[in-house]
XYZ file of C-alpha atoms in Angstrom:
372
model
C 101.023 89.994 63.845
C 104.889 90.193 65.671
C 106.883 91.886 63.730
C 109.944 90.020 62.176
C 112.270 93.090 63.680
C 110.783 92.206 66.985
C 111.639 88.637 67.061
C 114.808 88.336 65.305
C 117.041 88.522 68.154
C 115.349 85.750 70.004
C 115.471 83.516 66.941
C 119.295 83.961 66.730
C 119.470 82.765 70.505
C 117.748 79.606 69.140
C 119.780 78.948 66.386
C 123.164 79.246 69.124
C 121.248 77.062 71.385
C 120.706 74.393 68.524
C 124.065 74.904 67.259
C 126.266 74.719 70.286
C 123.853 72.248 72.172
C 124.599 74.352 75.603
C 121.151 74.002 77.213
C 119.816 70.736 79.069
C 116.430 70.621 77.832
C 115.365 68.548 80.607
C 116.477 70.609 83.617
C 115.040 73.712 81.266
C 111.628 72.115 80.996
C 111.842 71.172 85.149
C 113.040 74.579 86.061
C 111.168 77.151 84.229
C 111.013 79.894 86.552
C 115.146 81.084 85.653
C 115.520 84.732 84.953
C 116.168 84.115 81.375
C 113.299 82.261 79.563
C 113.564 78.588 78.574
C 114.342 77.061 75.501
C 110.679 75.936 74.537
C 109.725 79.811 75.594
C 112.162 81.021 73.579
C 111.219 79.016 69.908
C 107.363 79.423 70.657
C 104.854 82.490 71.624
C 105.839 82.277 75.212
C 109.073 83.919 74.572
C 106.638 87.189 74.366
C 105.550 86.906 77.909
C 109.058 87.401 78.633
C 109.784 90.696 76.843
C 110.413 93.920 78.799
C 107.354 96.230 78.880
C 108.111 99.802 77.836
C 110.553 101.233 80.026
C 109.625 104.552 81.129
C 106.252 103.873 82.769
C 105.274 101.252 85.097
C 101.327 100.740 84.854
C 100.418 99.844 88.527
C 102.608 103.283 89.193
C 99.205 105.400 89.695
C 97.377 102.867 92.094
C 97.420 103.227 95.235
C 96.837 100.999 98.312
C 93.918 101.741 100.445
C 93.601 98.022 102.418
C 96.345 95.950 102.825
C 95.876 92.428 101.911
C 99.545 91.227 103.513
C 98.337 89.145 106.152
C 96.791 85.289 106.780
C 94.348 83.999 104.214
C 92.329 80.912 105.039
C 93.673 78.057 102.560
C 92.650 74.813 101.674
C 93.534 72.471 98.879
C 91.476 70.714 96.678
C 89.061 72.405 93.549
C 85.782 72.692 94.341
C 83.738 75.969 92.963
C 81.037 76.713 96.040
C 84.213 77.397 97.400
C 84.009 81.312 95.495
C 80.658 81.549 97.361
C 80.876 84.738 99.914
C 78.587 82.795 102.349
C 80.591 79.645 102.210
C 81.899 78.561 105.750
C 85.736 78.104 106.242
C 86.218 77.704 109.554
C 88.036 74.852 109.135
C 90.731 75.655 106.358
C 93.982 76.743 107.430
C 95.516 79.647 107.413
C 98.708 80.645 105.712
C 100.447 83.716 104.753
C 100.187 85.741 102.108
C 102.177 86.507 99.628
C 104.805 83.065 100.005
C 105.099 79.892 98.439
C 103.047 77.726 99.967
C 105.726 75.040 100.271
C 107.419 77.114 102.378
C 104.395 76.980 104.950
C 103.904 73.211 105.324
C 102.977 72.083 101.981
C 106.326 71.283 100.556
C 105.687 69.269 97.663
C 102.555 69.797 96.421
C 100.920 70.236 93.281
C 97.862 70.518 92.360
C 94.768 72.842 93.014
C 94.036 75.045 96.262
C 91.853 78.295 97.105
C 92.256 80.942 98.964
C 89.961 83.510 101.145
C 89.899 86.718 102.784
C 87.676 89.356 104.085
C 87.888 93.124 103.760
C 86.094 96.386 105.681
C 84.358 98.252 102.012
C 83.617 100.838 104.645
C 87.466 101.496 103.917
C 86.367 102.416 100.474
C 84.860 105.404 98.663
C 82.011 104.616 96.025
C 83.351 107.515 93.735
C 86.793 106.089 93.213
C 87.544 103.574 90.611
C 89.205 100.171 92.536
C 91.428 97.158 91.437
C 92.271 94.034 92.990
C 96.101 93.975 93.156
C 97.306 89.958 93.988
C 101.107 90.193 92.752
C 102.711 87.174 91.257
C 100.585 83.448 91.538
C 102.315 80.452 90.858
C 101.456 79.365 87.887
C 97.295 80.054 87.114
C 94.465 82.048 88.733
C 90.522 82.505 88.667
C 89.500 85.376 90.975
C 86.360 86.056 92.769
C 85.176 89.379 94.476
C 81.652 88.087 96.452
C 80.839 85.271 94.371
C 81.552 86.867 90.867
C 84.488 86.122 88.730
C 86.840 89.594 88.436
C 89.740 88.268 86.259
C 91.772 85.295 85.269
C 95.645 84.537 84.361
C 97.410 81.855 82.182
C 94.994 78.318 81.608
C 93.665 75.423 83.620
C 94.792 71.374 82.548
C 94.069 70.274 80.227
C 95.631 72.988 78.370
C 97.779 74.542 80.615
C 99.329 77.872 80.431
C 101.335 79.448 83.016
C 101.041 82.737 84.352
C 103.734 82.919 87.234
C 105.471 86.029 85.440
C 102.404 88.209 85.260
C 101.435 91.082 87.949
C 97.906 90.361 88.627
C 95.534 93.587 88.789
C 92.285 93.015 88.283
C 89.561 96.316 87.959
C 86.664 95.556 90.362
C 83.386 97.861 89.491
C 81.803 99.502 92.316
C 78.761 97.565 91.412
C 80.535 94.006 92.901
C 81.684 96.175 96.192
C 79.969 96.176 99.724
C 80.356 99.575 100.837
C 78.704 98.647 103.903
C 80.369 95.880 105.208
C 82.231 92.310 104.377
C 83.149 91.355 101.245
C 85.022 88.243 100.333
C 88.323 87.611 98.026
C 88.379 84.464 96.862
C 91.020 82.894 94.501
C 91.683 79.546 92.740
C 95.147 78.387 91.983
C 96.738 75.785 90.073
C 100.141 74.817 90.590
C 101.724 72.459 88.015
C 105.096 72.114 89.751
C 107.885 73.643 92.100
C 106.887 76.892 94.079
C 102.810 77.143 93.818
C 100.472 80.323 95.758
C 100.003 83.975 95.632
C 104.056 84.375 95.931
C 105.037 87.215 96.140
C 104.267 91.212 95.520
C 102.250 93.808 97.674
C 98.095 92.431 97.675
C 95.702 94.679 98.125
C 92.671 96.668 97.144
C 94.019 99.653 95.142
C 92.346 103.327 93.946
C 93.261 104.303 90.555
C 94.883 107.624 91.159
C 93.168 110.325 89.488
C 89.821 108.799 89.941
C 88.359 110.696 92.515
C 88.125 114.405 90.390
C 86.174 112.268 88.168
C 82.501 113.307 87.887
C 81.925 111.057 85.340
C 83.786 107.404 85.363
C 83.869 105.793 82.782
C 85.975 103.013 84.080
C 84.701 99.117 83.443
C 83.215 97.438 80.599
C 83.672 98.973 76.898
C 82.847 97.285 73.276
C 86.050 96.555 71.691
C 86.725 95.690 67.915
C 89.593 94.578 65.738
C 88.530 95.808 63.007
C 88.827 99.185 61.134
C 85.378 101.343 59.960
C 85.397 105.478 59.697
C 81.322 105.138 60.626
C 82.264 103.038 63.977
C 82.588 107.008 65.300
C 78.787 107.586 64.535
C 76.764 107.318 68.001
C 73.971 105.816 66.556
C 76.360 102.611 64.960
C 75.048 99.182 66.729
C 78.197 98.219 68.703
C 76.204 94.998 70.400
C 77.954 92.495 68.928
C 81.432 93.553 69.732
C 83.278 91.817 72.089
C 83.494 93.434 75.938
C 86.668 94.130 77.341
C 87.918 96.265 80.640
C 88.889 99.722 80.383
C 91.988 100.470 81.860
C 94.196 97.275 80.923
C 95.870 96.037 77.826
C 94.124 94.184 74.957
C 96.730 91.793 75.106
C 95.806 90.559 78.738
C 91.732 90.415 77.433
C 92.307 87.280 74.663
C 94.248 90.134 71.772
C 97.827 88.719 72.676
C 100.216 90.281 70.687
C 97.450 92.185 68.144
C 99.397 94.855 66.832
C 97.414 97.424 64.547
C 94.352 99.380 65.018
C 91.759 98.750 66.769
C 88.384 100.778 68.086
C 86.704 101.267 71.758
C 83.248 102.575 72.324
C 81.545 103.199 75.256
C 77.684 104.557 75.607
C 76.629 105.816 78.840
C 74.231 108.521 80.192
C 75.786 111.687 82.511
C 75.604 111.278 86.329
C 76.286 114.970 87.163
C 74.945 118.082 85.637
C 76.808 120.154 83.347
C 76.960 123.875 84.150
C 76.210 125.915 80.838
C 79.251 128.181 81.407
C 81.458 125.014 82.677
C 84.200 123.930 80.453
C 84.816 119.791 80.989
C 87.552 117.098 79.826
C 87.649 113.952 78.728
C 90.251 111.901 80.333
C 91.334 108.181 78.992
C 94.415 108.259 80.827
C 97.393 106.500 78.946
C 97.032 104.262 75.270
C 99.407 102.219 73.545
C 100.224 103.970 71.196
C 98.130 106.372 69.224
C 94.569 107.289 69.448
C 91.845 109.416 67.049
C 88.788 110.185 70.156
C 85.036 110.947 69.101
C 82.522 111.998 71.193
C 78.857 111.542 69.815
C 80.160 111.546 66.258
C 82.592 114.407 66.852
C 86.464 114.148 67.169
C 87.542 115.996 70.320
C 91.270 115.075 70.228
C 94.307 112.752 68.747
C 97.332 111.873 70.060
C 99.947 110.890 67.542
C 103.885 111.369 66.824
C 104.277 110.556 63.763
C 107.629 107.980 65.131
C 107.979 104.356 64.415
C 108.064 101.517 67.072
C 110.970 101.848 69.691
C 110.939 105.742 68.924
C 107.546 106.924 69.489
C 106.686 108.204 72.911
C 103.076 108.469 72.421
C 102.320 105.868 75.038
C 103.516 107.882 78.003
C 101.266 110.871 77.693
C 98.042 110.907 79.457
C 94.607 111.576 77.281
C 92.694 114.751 78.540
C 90.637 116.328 75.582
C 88.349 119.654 75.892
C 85.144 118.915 75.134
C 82.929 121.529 73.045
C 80.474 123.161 74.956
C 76.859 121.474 74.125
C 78.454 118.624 72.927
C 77.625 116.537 75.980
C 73.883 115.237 76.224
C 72.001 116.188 79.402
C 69.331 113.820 79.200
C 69.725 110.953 76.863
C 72.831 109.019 75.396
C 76.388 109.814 74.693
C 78.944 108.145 73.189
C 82.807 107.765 73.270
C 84.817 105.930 70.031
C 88.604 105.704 70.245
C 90.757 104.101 67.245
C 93.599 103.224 68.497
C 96.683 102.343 66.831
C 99.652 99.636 68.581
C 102.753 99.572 66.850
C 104.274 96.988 68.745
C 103.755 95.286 72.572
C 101.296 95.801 74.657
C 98.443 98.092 73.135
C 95.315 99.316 74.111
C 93.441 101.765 76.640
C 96.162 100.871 79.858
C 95.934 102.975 82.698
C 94.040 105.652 84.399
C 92.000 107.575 85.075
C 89.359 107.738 82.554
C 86.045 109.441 82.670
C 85.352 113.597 82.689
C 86.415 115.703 85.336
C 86.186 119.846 85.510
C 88.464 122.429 84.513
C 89.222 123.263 87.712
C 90.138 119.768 89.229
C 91.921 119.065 85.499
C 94.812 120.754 86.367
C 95.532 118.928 89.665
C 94.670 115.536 87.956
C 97.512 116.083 85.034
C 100.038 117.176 87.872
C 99.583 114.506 90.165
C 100.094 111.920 87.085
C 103.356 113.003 86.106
């Protein structure tokens, strides 16, 4: 739940609004892409999109750009799903460029549905790097497809619509989806409900996770993720399967936990593609959480992170994760298994950025440095 501390300022810019009757709740409800949030934003949950994230750490900050996606996409309006297909043919569409409005390049007026496509070189990628799918802002809801599969969605589709226009868009995009061969298609689905519509503006491309390549070991992708709060979800042998799934980096709020404050849990069971030395000393790395975290590995806590500061104090959410881990602990052959509680006090919360996976003690060093 939002804390009342949280809110209360917003509610007593309601209360003026009702009071003084200074707002034109028409033009508000025609215009809502102002700097300052409207008036229906402000007395529901929308308000929350609105709110500053914390200030001292951008989360795209580590990503960086390895193909540039600023260029002409192919275009075409309409809503028809073959349309995500990598082998569709689109000779005909238009193109148009990208990022703008797409009223500004001969579609003034329109509302409605359109897609987008574009092709990218994976030969310009590196299979032991950890990549996301950086769009900027989309006016006002997205589905996104990497080669046919669907890689992440913002705000909701009539007849429940939901805009997104105020959200970054980076979507993680497993190696498993990516041609490293050859062509790959982009393909993304937008629904504009009025004004400005289109990928509008930001810097699209695909993106490495910084950090990711000293990983030996990612661990980036899919995770089991829990609300609720058991001291035996640590054991390794605890059936997880009917958890939900989210991604791992990226809030909990952007994966259908909007505005869960409190604790949650993470686990993650996966089997070692490298072999430990005997003599080798390794680290787990789950790059930054919001806020606090208690990390097991197969049944074992290996390190917490925790100030002991309340919400608006705390600092906790700035400092990367990177926990020895006891020599023997890791399985050679077989299973292991991560468990994080984690703890939000207020925001965003969750596992949020990179990298996370193991890396050596001798590439540690250069991975904390380069993070700062």
């Amino acid at each position: 739940m939002i804390k009342l501390f949280k809110i209360f300022p917003a509610l007593l810019s309601v209360l003026a609004i009702i009071l003084f009757g200074s707002i034109d709740l028409h033009a508000q409800q025609n215009d809502h892409r102002d700097n300052e949030p409207s008036f229906w934003e402000l007395l529901f949950d929308d308000f929350f999109d609105h709110q500053e994230e914390h200030p001292i750490h951008n989360k795209f900050e580590d990503n960086y750009r390895v193909i540039d996606l600023e260029k002409s996409w192919k275009f075409q309006i309409g809503n028809d799903n073959k349309w995500a297909d990598p082998l569709y043919n689109d000779d005909s569409w238009v193109s148009i460029k990208v990022p703008g409005d797409w009223e500004n390049d001969g579609f003034h007026g329109y509302d409605g549905f359109a897609w987008y496509r574009v092709h990218f070189d994976g030969r310009a990628l590196r299979p032991n790097e950890a990549h996301y799918l950086m769009l900027g802002f989309i006016d006002d809801v997205d589905e996104t497809f990497l080669n046919g599969t669907l890689v992440g969605k913002t705000g909701d589709f009539p007849p429940r619509f939901r805009t997104g226009y105020n959200s970054d868009r980076a979507y993680f995009i497993g190696n498993e989806l990516i041609n490293f061969e050859g062509d790959n298609v982009i393909a993304v689905k937008v629904y504009d409900e009025y004004q400005n519509g289109g990928i509008v503006k930001g810097k699209p491309g695909v993106y490495v996770s910084g950090g990711s390549e000293e990983l030996l070991q990612n661990l980036y992708g899919p995770w089991r993720f829990t609300k609720s709060n058991k001291k035996y979800f640590s054991e390794p042998d605890f059936d997880d399967q009917d958890w939900d799934v989210v991604l791992v980096p990226s809030y909990w709020d952007n994966q259908g936990y909007r505005s869960l404050d409190g604790t949650a849990w993470y686990r993650k069971t996966f089997e070692l593609s490298f072999k430990p030395e005997k003599e080798e000393t390794y680290y787990l790395t789950l790059g930054r959480i919001d806020d606090f975290d208690v990390t097991y590995l197969n049944g074992q806590k290996i390190g917490e992170t925790y100030d002991d500061r309340g919400f608006g104090d705390s600092r906790s959410y700035q400092k990367i994760r990177v926990y020895p881990i006891p020599k023997g602990l890791l399985h050679k052959n077989g299973k292991n298994t991560i468990a994080v509680k984690v703890e939000d006090i207020g925001l965003e919360g969750g596992i949020y950025s990179g990298p996370v996976g193991i890396v050596s003690e001798k590439d540690v060093t250069r991975m904390i440095r380069d993070r700062r």
